mmCIF file of C-alpha atoms in Angstrom:
data_model
loop_
_atom_site.group_PDB
_atom_site.id
_atom_site.type_symbol
_atom_site.label_atom_id
_atom_site.label_comp_id
_atom_site.label_asym_id
_atom_site.label_seq_id
_atom_site.Cartn_x
_atom_site.Cartn_y
_atom_site.Cartn_z
ATOM 1 C CA MET A 295 -7.312 -5.423 -20.757
ATOM 2 C CA VAL A 296 -3.958 -6.261 -19.462
ATOM 3 C CA LYS A 297 -0.720 -5.146 -20.796
ATOM 4 C CA THR A 298 2.579 -5.776 -19.841
ATOM 5 C CA PHE A 299 6.454 -4.627 -20.346
ATOM 6 C CA GLN A 300 9.954 -5.152 -19.187
ATOM 7 C CA VAL A 301 12.496 -2.940 -17.636
ATOM 8 C CA SER A 302 15.954 -3.790 -16.464
ATOM 9 C CA THR A 303 17.889 -2.140 -13.948
ATOM 10 C CA THR A 304 20.822 -1.185 -13.056
ATOM 11 C CA ARG A 305 21.900 -1.257 -9.455
ATOM 12 C CA SER A 306 21.080 -3.872 -6.231
ATOM 13 C CA LEU A 307 18.658 -1.025 -5.260
ATOM 14 C CA CYS A 308 17.195 1.860 -7.771
ATOM 15 C CA PHE A 309 13.267 3.602 -9.223
ATOM 16 C CA THR A 310 13.373 3.368 -12.569
ATOM 17 C CA ASP A 311 10.988 5.920 -13.739
ATOM 18 C CA ILE A 312 7.761 4.092 -15.060
ATOM 19 C CA THR A 313 5.566 6.935 -15.691
ATOM 20 C CA ALA A 314 5.426 7.171 -19.662
ATOM 21 C CA LYS A 315 4.655 3.531 -19.705
ATOM 22 C CA VAL A 316 1.648 3.917 -17.893
ATOM 23 C CA GLN A 317 0.600 6.544 -19.324
ATOM 24 C CA ARG A 318 1.169 5.092 -23.406
ATOM 25 C CA ILE A 319 -0.769 2.389 -22.214
ATOM 26 C CA LEU A 320 -3.619 4.051 -20.841
ATOM 27 C CA GLN A 321 -4.075 6.366 -24.312
ATOM 28 C CA GLU A 322 -4.574 2.862 -25.815
ATOM 29 C CA SER A 323 -6.763 1.817 -23.611
ATOM 30 C CA GLU A 324 -8.742 4.805 -25.045
ATOM 31 C CA CYS A 325 -10.441 4.577 -21.713
ATOM 32 C CA LYS A 326 -11.094 7.617 -20.501
ATOM 33 C CA GLU A 327 -12.929 7.209 -16.830
ATOM 34 C CA GLY A 328 -11.682 4.454 -14.109
ATOM 35 C CA ILE A 329 -8.475 3.169 -12.837
ATOM 36 C CA ALA A 330 -5.454 1.969 -13.348
ATOM 37 C CA VAL A 331 -4.271 -1.067 -11.629
ATOM 38 C CA VAL A 332 -0.147 -1.024 -11.705
ATOM 39 C CA TYR A 333 1.442 -4.452 -10.129
ATOM 40 C CA THR A 334 4.814 -5.580 -10.424
ATOM 41 C CA PRO A 335 5.236 -9.994 -9.643
ATOM 42 C CA HIS A 336 8.385 -10.021 -8.118
ATOM 43 C CA THR A 337 8.926 -10.601 -4.337
ATOM 44 C CA THR A 338 12.285 -8.043 -4.337
ATOM 45 C CA ALA A 339 10.736 -4.911 -6.041
ATOM 46 C CA GLY A 340 7.986 -2.336 -5.191
ATOM 47 C CA ILE A 341 5.986 0.216 -6.857
ATOM 48 C CA THR A 342 5.511 3.125 -6.063
ATOM 49 C CA ILE A 343 4.495 6.695 -6.058
ATOM 50 C CA ASN A 344 6.913 10.028 -5.327
ATOM 51 C CA GLU A 345 8.726 13.356 -6.706
ATOM 52 C CA ASN A 346 9.895 13.305 -10.619
ATOM 53 C CA ALA A 347 11.343 16.817 -10.710
ATOM 54 C CA ASP A 348 14.108 16.483 -8.737
ATOM 55 C CA PRO A 349 16.033 13.261 -9.567
ATOM 56 C CA HIS A 350 17.242 14.197 -4.650
ATOM 57 C CA VAL A 351 14.288 12.359 -3.972
ATOM 58 C CA ALA A 352 14.613 8.953 -5.680
ATOM 59 C CA ASP A 353 18.479 9.234 -4.324
ATOM 60 C CA ASP A 354 17.555 10.016 -0.985
ATOM 61 C CA LEU A 355 15.037 7.745 -0.897
ATOM 62 C CA ILE A 356 17.287 4.546 -1.548
ATOM 63 C CA TRP A 357 19.600 5.807 1.286
ATOM 64 C CA LYS A 358 16.615 6.013 4.404
ATOM 65 C CA PHE A 359 15.635 2.610 2.563
ATOM 66 C CA ARG A 360 18.943 0.550 2.641
ATOM 67 C CA GLU A 361 20.130 2.271 6.328
ATOM 68 C CA LEU A 362 16.680 0.564 7.751
ATOM 69 C CA VAL A 363 16.876 -1.954 6.465
ATOM 70 C CA PRO A 364 20.549 -2.828 5.994
ATOM 71 C CA PRO A 365 22.124 -5.805 3.645
ATOM 72 C CA ASP A 366 23.603 -9.115 5.933
ATOM 73 C CA GLU A 367 22.233 -8.860 8.753
ATOM 74 C CA ALA A 368 23.228 -12.126 11.141
ATOM 75 C CA GLU A 369 19.754 -12.323 11.732
ATOM 76 C CA TYR A 370 18.304 -13.386 8.889
ATOM 77 C CA LEU A 371 17.757 -17.356 8.183
ATOM 78 C CA HIS A 372 17.341 -16.691 3.879
ATOM 79 C CA ALA A 373 20.132 -18.405 2.507
ATOM 80 C CA GLU A 374 19.964 -16.151 -0.677
ATOM 81 C CA GLY A 375 21.081 -13.253 0.822
ATOM 82 C CA ASN A 376 18.503 -10.954 -0.073
ATOM 83 C CA SER A 377 16.380 -10.558 3.613
ATOM 84 C CA HIS A 378 16.244 -6.770 2.950
ATOM 85 C CA SER A 379 15.266 -6.592 -0.500
ATOM 86 C CA HIS A 380 11.757 -9.089 1.086
ATOM 87 C CA VAL A 381 11.295 -6.639 3.896
ATOM 88 C CA LEU A 382 11.438 -3.335 1.107
ATOM 89 C CA SER A 383 9.555 -4.965 -1.030
ATOM 90 C CA SER A 384 6.447 -5.729 1.513
ATOM 91 C CA LEU A 385 6.979 -2.357 3.761
ATOM 92 C CA ILE A 386 6.601 -0.228 0.169
ATOM 93 C CA GLY A 387 3.978 -3.511 -1.805
ATOM 94 C CA ALA A 388 3.831 -4.400 -4.928
ATOM 95 C CA SER A 389 1.301 -2.240 -6.154
ATOM 96 C CA GLU A 390 -0.529 1.315 -6.774
ATOM 97 C CA THR A 391 -3.406 2.203 -7.897
ATOM 98 C CA PHE A 392 -3.973 4.909 -10.125
ATOM 99 C CA ILE A 393 -8.091 7.299 -11.088
ATOM 100 C CA ILE A 394 -8.444 7.427 -14.552
ATOM 101 C CA HIS A 395 -9.688 11.112 -15.694
ATOM 102 C CA ASN A 396 -10.473 12.368 -18.812
ATOM 103 C CA GLY A 397 -8.626 9.047 -20.243
ATOM 104 C CA LEU A 398 -5.190 10.554 -18.707
ATOM 105 C CA LEU A 399 -3.552 8.636 -14.813
ATOM 106 C CA MET A 400 -4.709 10.995 -12.628
ATOM 107 C CA LEU A 401 -2.063 12.480 -11.047
ATOM 108 C CA GLY A 402 0.128 15.078 -9.158
ATOM 109 C CA THR A 403 2.332 17.907 -10.193
ATOM 110 C CA TRP A 404 5.283 16.069 -9.300
ATOM 111 C CA GLN A 405 3.903 12.488 -9.124
ATOM 112 C CA GLY A 406 5.686 9.856 -10.879
ATOM 113 C CA ILE A 407 5.621 7.022 -10.603
ATOM 114 C CA TYR A 408 8.494 4.355 -10.041
ATOM 115 C CA LEU A 409 9.423 0.764 -10.377
ATOM 116 C CA CYS A 410 11.366 -0.142 -6.575
ATOM 117 C CA GLU A 411 14.898 -2.166 -7.182
ATOM 118 C CA PHE A 412 15.172 -4.210 -3.984
ATOM 119 C CA ASP A 413 17.789 -7.084 -5.793
ATOM 120 C CA GLY A 414 18.671 -5.174 -9.141
ATOM 121 C CA PRO A 415 19.803 -5.426 -11.537
ATOM 122 C CA ARG A 416 17.419 -7.831 -13.011
ATOM 123 C CA THR A 417 15.322 -7.434 -15.914
ATOM 124 C CA ARG A 418 11.190 -7.180 -13.833
ATOM 125 C CA HIS A 419 7.619 -6.926 -15.466
ATOM 126 C CA VAL A 420 5.437 -4.669 -14.986
ATOM 127 C CA HIS A 421 1.769 -5.401 -15.144
ATOM 128 C CA VAL A 422 -0.930 -2.337 -15.885
ATOM 129 C CA LYS A 423 -4.564 -3.813 -15.870
ATOM 130 C CA ILE A 424 -7.049 -1.153 -17.137
ATOM 131 C CA ILE A 425 -10.611 -1.044 -15.513
ATOM 132 C CA LYS A 426 -13.584 0.964 -17.771
ATOM 133 C CA ASP A 427 -15.832 2.378 -15.212
ATOM 134 C CA PRO A 428 -19.051 0.936 -16.630
ATOM 135 C CA SER A 429 -21.652 3.428 -14.548
ATOM 136 C CA MET B 43 -17.648 9.821 -10.770
ATOM 137 C CA VAL B 44 -14.341 11.105 -9.213
ATOM 138 C CA LYS B 45 -14.292 13.870 -5.857
ATOM 139 C CA THR B 46 -12.418 15.453 -4.607
ATOM 140 C CA PHE B 47 -11.678 17.512 -0.966
ATOM 141 C CA GLN B 48 -9.680 19.543 0.880
ATOM 142 C CA VAL B 49 -7.507 18.804 4.034
ATOM 143 C CA SER B 50 -6.238 22.325 6.294
ATOM 144 C CA THR B 51 -3.163 20.829 8.166
ATOM 145 C CA THR B 52 -2.061 21.958 11.198
ATOM 146 C CA ARG B 53 1.314 20.375 11.753
ATOM 147 C CA SER B 54 4.151 18.857 10.550
ATOM 148 C CA LEU B 55 3.399 15.398 11.414
ATOM 149 C CA CYS B 56 -0.839 14.554 11.392
ATOM 150 C CA PHE B 57 -3.182 12.847 11.182
ATOM 151 C CA THR B 58 -6.773 14.256 9.734
ATOM 152 C CA ASP B 59 -10.329 12.029 10.123
ATOM 153 C CA ILE B 60 -11.811 11.755 6.609
ATOM 154 C CA THR B 61 -13.901 9.102 7.262
ATOM 155 C CA ALA B 62 -16.794 11.106 6.908
ATOM 156 C CA LYS B 63 -16.571 13.258 4.053
ATOM 157 C CA VAL B 64 -15.415 9.803 2.356
ATOM 158 C CA GLN B 65 -18.724 8.306 3.441
ATOM 159 C CA ARG B 66 -20.538 11.373 2.150
ATOM 160 C CA ILE B 67 -19.576 11.489 -1.854
ATOM 161 C CA LEU B 68 -20.366 7.488 -0.823
ATOM 162 C CA GLN B 69 -23.938 8.210 -0.456
ATOM 163 C CA GLU B 70 -24.704 10.335 -2.971
ATOM 164 C CA SER B 71 -23.009 8.305 -5.983
ATOM 165 C CA GLU B 72 -26.150 6.505 -4.774
ATOM 166 C CA CYS B 73 -23.512 2.661 -4.714
ATOM 167 C CA LYS B 74 -24.950 0.489 -3.382
ATOM 168 C CA GLU B 75 -22.015 -2.988 -4.591
ATOM 169 C CA GLY B 76 -18.897 -1.776 -6.022
ATOM 170 C CA ILE B 77 -15.128 0.049 -4.065
ATOM 171 C CA ALA B 78 -13.574 2.359 -3.672
ATOM 172 C CA VAL B 79 -10.393 4.565 -4.380
ATOM 173 C CA VAL B 80 -9.322 7.095 -2.141
ATOM 174 C CA TYR B 81 -5.572 9.187 -3.370
ATOM 175 C CA THR B 82 -4.049 12.034 -2.471
ATOM 176 C CA PRO B 83 -2.283 13.731 -5.449
ATOM 177 C CA HIS B 84 0.793 14.734 -3.172
ATOM 178 C CA THR B 85 3.830 13.516 -2.390
ATOM 179 C CA THR B 86 5.025 14.681 1.770
ATOM 180 C CA ALA B 87 0.908 13.331 1.816
ATOM 181 C CA GLY B 88 -0.242 9.886 1.975
ATOM 182 C CA ILE B 89 -3.742 8.440 3.449
ATOM 183 C CA THR B 90 -3.557 5.313 5.655
ATOM 184 C CA ILE B 91 -5.833 3.108 7.866
ATOM 185 C CA ASN B 92 -6.154 3.231 11.626
ATOM 186 C CA GLU B 93 -7.625 3.969 14.957
ATOM 187 C CA ASN B 94 -10.220 5.346 15.329
ATOM 188 C CA ALA B 95 -12.014 5.683 18.983
ATOM 189 C CA ASP B 96 -8.960 6.090 21.087
ATOM 190 C CA PRO B 97 -6.918 8.989 19.572
ATOM 191 C CA HIS B 98 -3.432 8.199 21.116
ATOM 192 C CA VAL B 99 -2.968 5.801 19.052
ATOM 193 C CA ALA B 100 -2.496 8.516 15.398
ATOM 194 C CA ASP B 101 0.135 11.215 18.176
ATOM 195 C CA ASP B 102 1.681 6.998 18.653
ATOM 196 C CA LEU B 103 1.603 6.212 14.941
ATOM 197 C CA ILE B 104 3.500 10.040 14.188
ATOM 198 C CA TRP B 105 6.157 10.030 17.218
ATOM 199 C CA LYS B 106 7.096 6.432 15.314
ATOM 200 C CA PHE B 107 6.860 7.605 11.717
ATOM 201 C CA ARG B 108 9.454 11.106 13.145
ATOM 202 C CA GLU B 109 11.806 7.796 14.796
ATOM 203 C CA LEU B 110 11.695 6.050 12.229
ATOM 204 C CA VAL B 111 12.073 8.355 9.475
ATOM 205 C CA PRO B 112 14.017 11.896 11.327
ATOM 206 C CA PRO B 113 14.060 15.029 9.553
ATOM 207 C CA ASP B 114 17.669 16.658 8.803
ATOM 208 C CA GLU B 115 19.067 13.537 7.667
ATOM 209 C CA ALA B 116 23.183 14.317 7.191
ATOM 210 C CA GLU B 117 23.004 12.171 4.183
ATOM 211 C CA TYR B 118 20.221 14.046 2.416
ATOM 212 C CA LEU B 119 20.675 15.691 -1.381
ATOM 213 C CA HIS B 120 17.385 17.150 -1.851
ATOM 214 C CA ALA B 121 17.385 20.908 -0.849
ATOM 215 C CA GLU B 122 13.756 21.133 0.434
ATOM 216 C CA GLY B 123 14.984 19.479 3.421
ATOM 217 C CA ASN B 124 11.673 17.113 3.198
ATOM 218 C CA SER B 125 13.448 14.510 1.619
ATOM 219 C CA HIS B 126 12.011 12.778 5.050
ATOM 220 C CA SER B 127 7.727 13.567 4.434
ATOM 221 C CA HIS B 128 9.229 11.568 1.249
ATOM 222 C CA VAL B 129 9.864 8.551 2.868
ATOM 223 C CA LEU B 130 6.775 8.640 4.466
ATOM 224 C CA SER B 131 5.185 9.504 1.721
ATOM 225 C CA SER B 132 6.178 6.339 -0.449
ATOM 226 C CA LEU B 133 6.212 4.321 2.913
ATOM 227 C CA ILE B 134 2.108 4.734 3.838
ATOM 228 C CA GLY B 135 1.361 5.141 0.200
ATOM 229 C CA ALA B 136 -1.287 7.377 -1.452
ATOM 230 C CA SER B 137 -3.960 6.439 -1.505
ATOM 231 C CA GLU B 138 -5.993 3.308 -0.042
ATOM 232 C CA THR B 139 -8.983 0.660 -2.120
ATOM 233 C CA PHE B 140 -11.905 -0.184 0.318
ATOM 234 C CA ILE B 141 -15.353 -2.138 -0.901
ATOM 235 C CA ILE B 142 -18.277 -0.976 -0.889
ATOM 236 C CA HIS B 143 -21.467 -3.514 0.618
ATOM 237 C CA ASN B 144 -24.887 -2.914 1.123
ATOM 238 C CA GLY B 145 -23.966 0.845 0.184
ATOM 239 C CA LEU B 146 -21.982 1.419 3.025
ATOM 240 C CA LEU B 147 -18.004 0.743 2.706
ATOM 241 C CA MET B 148 -16.588 -2.666 4.281
ATOM 242 C CA LEU B 149 -14.837 -0.619 7.608
ATOM 243 C CA GLY B 150 -14.100 -2.978 10.361
ATOM 244 C CA THR B 151 -15.221 -1.710 13.835
ATOM 245 C CA TRP B 152 -12.425 0.639 14.373
ATOM 246 C CA GLN B 153 -11.071 1.233 11.498
ATOM 247 C CA GLY B 154 -10.776 5.170 10.169
ATOM 248 C CA ILE B 155 -9.635 6.578 7.320
ATOM 249 C CA TYR B 156 -6.954 9.625 8.062
ATOM 250 C CA LEU B 157 -4.915 11.648 5.005
ATOM 251 C CA CYS B 158 -1.593 11.683 6.742
ATOM 252 C CA GLU B 159 0.776 14.889 5.868
ATOM 253 C CA PHE B 160 4.453 14.723 6.850
ATOM 254 C CA ASP B 161 4.958 18.314 5.500
ATOM 255 C CA GLY B 162 2.654 20.973 7.333
ATOM 256 C CA PRO B 163 1.061 22.138 7.998
ATOM 257 C CA ARG B 164 -0.510 22.606 3.783
ATOM 258 C CA THR B 165 -3.632 23.130 2.051
ATOM 259 C CA ARG B 166 -3.911 19.006 1.153
ATOM 260 C CA HIS B 167 -6.517 18.056 -1.968
ATOM 261 C CA VAL B 168 -7.499 13.994 -1.368
ATOM 262 C CA HIS B 169 -9.376 12.610 -4.651
ATOM 263 C CA VAL B 170 -12.513 9.642 -4.424
ATOM 264 C CA LYS B 171 -13.350 7.645 -7.174
ATOM 265 C CA ILE B 172 -16.550 5.426 -6.999
ATOM 266 C CA ILE B 173 -16.569 2.087 -9.515
ATOM 267 C CA LYS B 174 -20.100 -0.022 -9.229
ATOM 268 C CA ASP B 175 -20.288 -3.606 -9.990
ATOM 269 C CA PRO B 176 -21.449 -4.327 -13.021
ATOM 270 C CA SER B 177 -22.338 -8.291 -12.083
ATOM 271 C CA MET C 26 -20.162 -10.397 -4.858
ATOM 272 C CA VAL C 27 -18.056 -9.497 -1.866
ATOM 273 C CA LYS C 28 -16.804 -13.195 0.447
ATOM 274 C CA THR C 29 -15.852 -13.006 3.724
ATOM 275 C CA PHE C 30 -13.180 -15.858 5.117
ATOM 276 C CA GLN C 31 -11.486 -15.760 8.986
ATOM 277 C CA VAL C 32 -8.104 -17.033 9.806
ATOM 278 C CA SER C 33 -7.041 -17.947 13.627
ATOM 279 C CA THR C 34 -3.707 -16.548 13.971
ATOM 280 C CA THR C 35 -1.604 -18.509 16.529
ATOM 281 C CA ARG C 36 1.189 -15.706 18.222
ATOM 282 C CA SER C 37 1.971 -12.528 18.441
ATOM 283 C CA LEU C 38 3.817 -11.478 14.522
ATOM 284 C CA CYS C 39 3.192 -14.660 11.816
ATOM 285 C CA PHE C 40 2.066 -14.336 8.813
ATOM 286 C CA THR C 41 -0.656 -17.013 7.010
ATOM 287 C CA ASP C 42 -0.281 -18.645 4.056
ATOM 288 C CA ILE C 43 -4.227 -17.041 2.562
ATOM 289 C CA THR C 44 -3.415 -17.261 -1.540
ATOM 290 C CA ALA C 45 -5.028 -21.086 -1.549
ATOM 291 C CA LYS C 46 -8.203 -19.510 0.265
ATOM 292 C CA VAL C 47 -8.424 -15.418 -2.441
ATOM 293 C CA GLN C 48 -8.370 -18.603 -5.572
ATOM 294 C CA ARG C 49 -10.971 -20.571 -4.201
ATOM 295 C CA ILE C 50 -13.093 -17.101 -3.933
ATOM 296 C CA LEU C 51 -11.789 -15.889 -7.698
ATOM 297 C CA GLN C 52 -12.431 -19.720 -8.832
ATOM 298 C CA GLU C 53 -16.138 -19.426 -7.059
ATOM 299 C CA SER C 54 -16.849 -16.187 -9.234
ATOM 300 C CA GLU C 55 -16.350 -17.060 -12.139
ATOM 301 C CA CYS C 56 -14.915 -14.246 -12.963
ATOM 302 C CA LYS C 57 -12.621 -14.523 -16.143
ATOM 303 C CA GLU C 58 -10.547 -10.542 -16.408
ATOM 304 C CA GLY C 59 -10.581 -7.856 -13.847
ATOM 305 C CA ILE C 60 -9.946 -6.727 -10.396
ATOM 306 C CA ALA C 61 -9.421 -8.528 -6.762
ATOM 307 C CA VAL C 62 -8.868 -6.818 -3.493
ATOM 308 C CA VAL C 63 -8.220 -8.633 -0.698
ATOM 309 C CA TYR C 64 -8.920 -7.275 2.696
ATOM 310 C CA THR C 65 -9.015 -6.451 6.437
ATOM 311 C CA PRO C 66 -11.037 -4.869 9.040
ATOM 312 C CA HIS C 67 -8.640 -4.895 11.133
ATOM 313 C CA THR C 68 -5.745 -2.101 12.489
ATOM 314 C CA THR C 69 -3.316 -4.087 14.161
ATOM 315 C CA ALA C 70 -2.912 -6.403 11.344
ATOM 316 C CA GLY C 71 -2.342 -6.485 7.241
ATOM 317 C CA ILE C 72 -2.222 -8.109 4.177
ATOM 318 C CA THR C 73 0.933 -8.349 2.336
ATOM 319 C CA ILE C 74 2.529 -10.300 -1.051
ATOM 320 C CA ASN C 75 5.964 -11.771 -0.393
ATOM 321 C CA GLU C 76 7.523 -15.219 -0.512
ATOM 322 C CA ASN C 77 5.919 -18.623 -0.341
ATOM 323 C CA ALA C 78 8.614 -20.884 -1.792
ATOM 324 C CA ASP C 79 11.185 -20.486 1.394
ATOM 325 C CA PRO C 80 9.208 -19.842 4.847
ATOM 326 C CA HIS C 81 12.401 -18.883 6.721
ATOM 327 C CA VAL C 82 11.391 -15.273 4.573
ATOM 328 C CA ALA C 83 8.220 -14.910 7.240
ATOM 329 C CA ASP C 84 10.059 -16.339 9.543
ATOM 330 C CA ASP C 85 12.801 -12.645 8.137
ATOM 331 C CA LEU C 86 10.367 -10.307 7.466
ATOM 332 C CA ILE C 87 8.608 -10.823 11.358
ATOM 333 C CA TRP C 88 12.479 -10.720 12.888
ATOM 334 C CA LYS C 89 13.059 -7.466 11.173
ATOM 335 C CA PHE C 90 9.879 -5.525 11.749
ATOM 336 C CA ARG C 91 9.729 -6.154 14.726
ATOM 337 C CA GLU C 92 13.022 -4.908 14.925
ATOM 338 C CA LEU C 93 12.112 -2.222 13.383
ATOM 339 C CA VAL C 94 9.260 -1.491 15.573
ATOM 340 C CA PRO C 95 8.904 -3.285 18.991
ATOM 341 C CA PRO C 96 6.805 -3.422 21.193
ATOM 342 C CA ASP C 97 6.984 -1.656 24.672
ATOM 343 C CA GLU C 98 8.510 1.543 23.937
ATOM 344 C CA ALA C 99 7.975 4.066 26.582
ATOM 345 C CA GLU C 100 7.289 6.817 24.417
ATOM 346 C CA TYR C 101 3.878 5.410 22.932
ATOM 347 C CA LEU C 102 0.630 6.819 25.586
ATOM 348 C CA HIS C 103 -2.055 4.463 24.048
ATOM 349 C CA ALA C 104 -2.526 2.633 27.431
ATOM 350 C CA GLU C 105 -3.746 -1.082 25.533
ATOM 351 C CA GLY C 106 -0.165 -1.753 24.941
ATOM 352 C CA ASN C 107 -0.171 -2.858 21.047
ATOM 353 C CA SER C 108 1.133 0.404 19.214
ATOM 354 C CA HIS C 109 3.585 -1.378 17.863
ATOM 355 C CA SER C 110 1.149 -3.658 15.968
ATOM 356 C CA HIS C 111 -0.899 -0.319 14.850
ATOM 357 C CA VAL C 112 2.236 1.560 13.903
ATOM 358 C CA LEU C 113 2.636 -2.209 11.278
ATOM 359 C CA SER C 114 -1.344 -2.141 10.017
ATOM 360 C CA SER C 115 -0.435 1.592 9.011
ATOM 361 C CA LEU C 116 3.091 0.642 7.201
ATOM 362 C CA ILE C 117 2.026 -2.478 5.658
ATOM 363 C CA GLY C 118 -1.687 -1.973 5.153
ATOM 364 C CA ALA C 119 -4.673 -3.428 5.055
ATOM 365 C CA SER C 120 -5.542 -4.520 1.542
ATOM 366 C CA GLU C 121 -3.973 -5.893 -1.412
ATOM 367 C CA THR C 122 -5.178 -5.049 -5.021
ATOM 368 C CA PHE C 123 -4.740 -7.592 -7.814
ATOM 369 C CA ILE C 124 -5.005 -8.515 -11.276
ATOM 370 C CA ILE C 125 -7.754 -11.669 -13.127
ATOM 371 C CA HIS C 126 -6.585 -12.832 -15.979
ATOM 372 C CA ASN C 127 -8.152 -15.834 -17.971
ATOM 373 C CA GLY C 128 -9.315 -16.502 -14.162
ATOM 374 C CA LEU C 129 -6.880 -16.286 -12.837
ATOM 375 C CA LEU C 130 -4.957 -14.182 -9.617
ATOM 376 C CA MET C 131 -1.664 -13.019 -12.165
ATOM 377 C CA LEU C 132 0.974 -13.378 -9.143
ATOM 378 C CA GLY C 133 4.234 -14.309 -10.130
ATOM 379 C CA THR C 134 6.529 -17.549 -9.826
ATOM 380 C CA TRP C 135 7.337 -16.643 -5.333
ATOM 381 C CA GLN C 136 4.084 -14.567 -4.986
ATOM 382 C CA GLY C 137 1.628 -15.583 -1.702
ATOM 383 C CA ILE C 138 -0.613 -13.164 -0.728
ATOM 384 C CA TYR C 139 -0.671 -13.080 3.738
ATOM 385 C CA LEU C 140 -2.797 -12.110 6.760
ATOM 386 C CA CYS C 141 -0.062 -10.299 8.963
ATOM 387 C CA GLU C 142 -1.197 -10.635 11.773
ATOM 388 C CA PHE C 143 0.518 -7.754 14.512
ATOM 389 C CA ASP C 144 -0.974 -8.217 17.899
ATOM 390 C CA GLY C 145 -2.096 -11.898 17.789
ATOM 391 C CA PRO C 146 -3.486 -14.869 18.750
ATOM 392 C CA ARG C 147 -6.979 -13.370 16.969
ATOM 393 C CA THR C 148 -9.837 -15.116 15.305
ATOM 394 C CA ARG C 149 -8.951 -11.963 11.944
ATOM 395 C CA HIS C 150 -11.598 -10.957 9.160
ATOM 396 C CA VAL C 151 -10.686 -11.428 5.618
ATOM 397 C CA HIS C 152 -13.126 -9.532 2.862
ATOM 398 C CA VAL C 153 -12.230 -10.500 -0.824
ATOM 399 C CA LYS C 154 -14.477 -8.007 -3.876
ATOM 400 C CA ILE C 155 -13.996 -9.148 -7.352
ATOM 401 C CA ILE C 156 -14.693 -6.674 -9.697
ATOM 402 C CA LYS C 157 -15.458 -8.102 -13.454
ATOM 403 C CA ASP C 158 -13.909 -5.891 -16.038
ATOM 404 C CA PRO C 159 -17.283 -4.603 -18.055
ATOM 405 C CA SER C 160 -15.073 -3.703 -21.477
#
């Protein structure tokens, strides 16, 4: 079973908490033990896991990502002006894999799942694939 | 089957080789073909794969990570003083996925599995989920 | 089922598009629904997903990776002179996981799969493990 949902992002760089959407797909699957792959099919976005309590953490990640990989560096050859977005996509990665146990994602207390927008605002897709443990 | 073990880290940034612990869990599972997901449920730690021969490689990674993402940058808003740890956690990632073949992790000659501590010293948890190949 | 293929890289830092090779292994597996783990067993290489249309994107990634993590920084202790390659390997990661749906990799329109060489030229190996969805 694979399910897809959309996320409308609001700024050039921003994080959207998608934990509840992934958890709802898991509940509908009725999978009790297994793994979940959360995958975004874009080359200027990514999926990450980070703190879900203080929103300043996401703000700080965005500040630091922009500082490490600023837009508009003169050496970039790609004509669309979003090479920094492609760099961040490869640094963060297009997917994360989660363990399912007792019908729940085995997240830590402070872990949330985020779609990372690196070239917004846009409408983005997220695929969730559940694999039940056959053993 | 999912198993959890603990790692006590000793410094603010350090790498702990957990390869043998993951291999022991694989042996106990009696899985011959499949995949293993190694996942840490923390937002200021990560899992990576790197050289297990010369310990200077881990030292060099730690030096470079601290140089790219130093602590205490004035722009950080999060009040706990560990925003750099959260940034490194998203850059390295909370998990790695391994292929199991003939009852062994399909690691390269020089590959070891490391828990990366970015805000230690602390006691950390690592989950290992084995999925047997049903085919 | 796990399959392995080789890639001969041509420069110290370069990206090789391996999408077609992974797709051929998937076709041979006759898997319709499941996941694929693409894994490289080296500590100075990696696997990433990024744009497959304009080759300038890969050029820009390579420029930026070298700018963030230059070779030959004086602080490195590892005697082989490739500590920057090990750093990039951990930042990019040794594997990516893909969703299989209707017998195809569920890639985005612009997504290609790349072997990232960080210490070439060399002959590299890539393992592909297909897990069929048992449900």
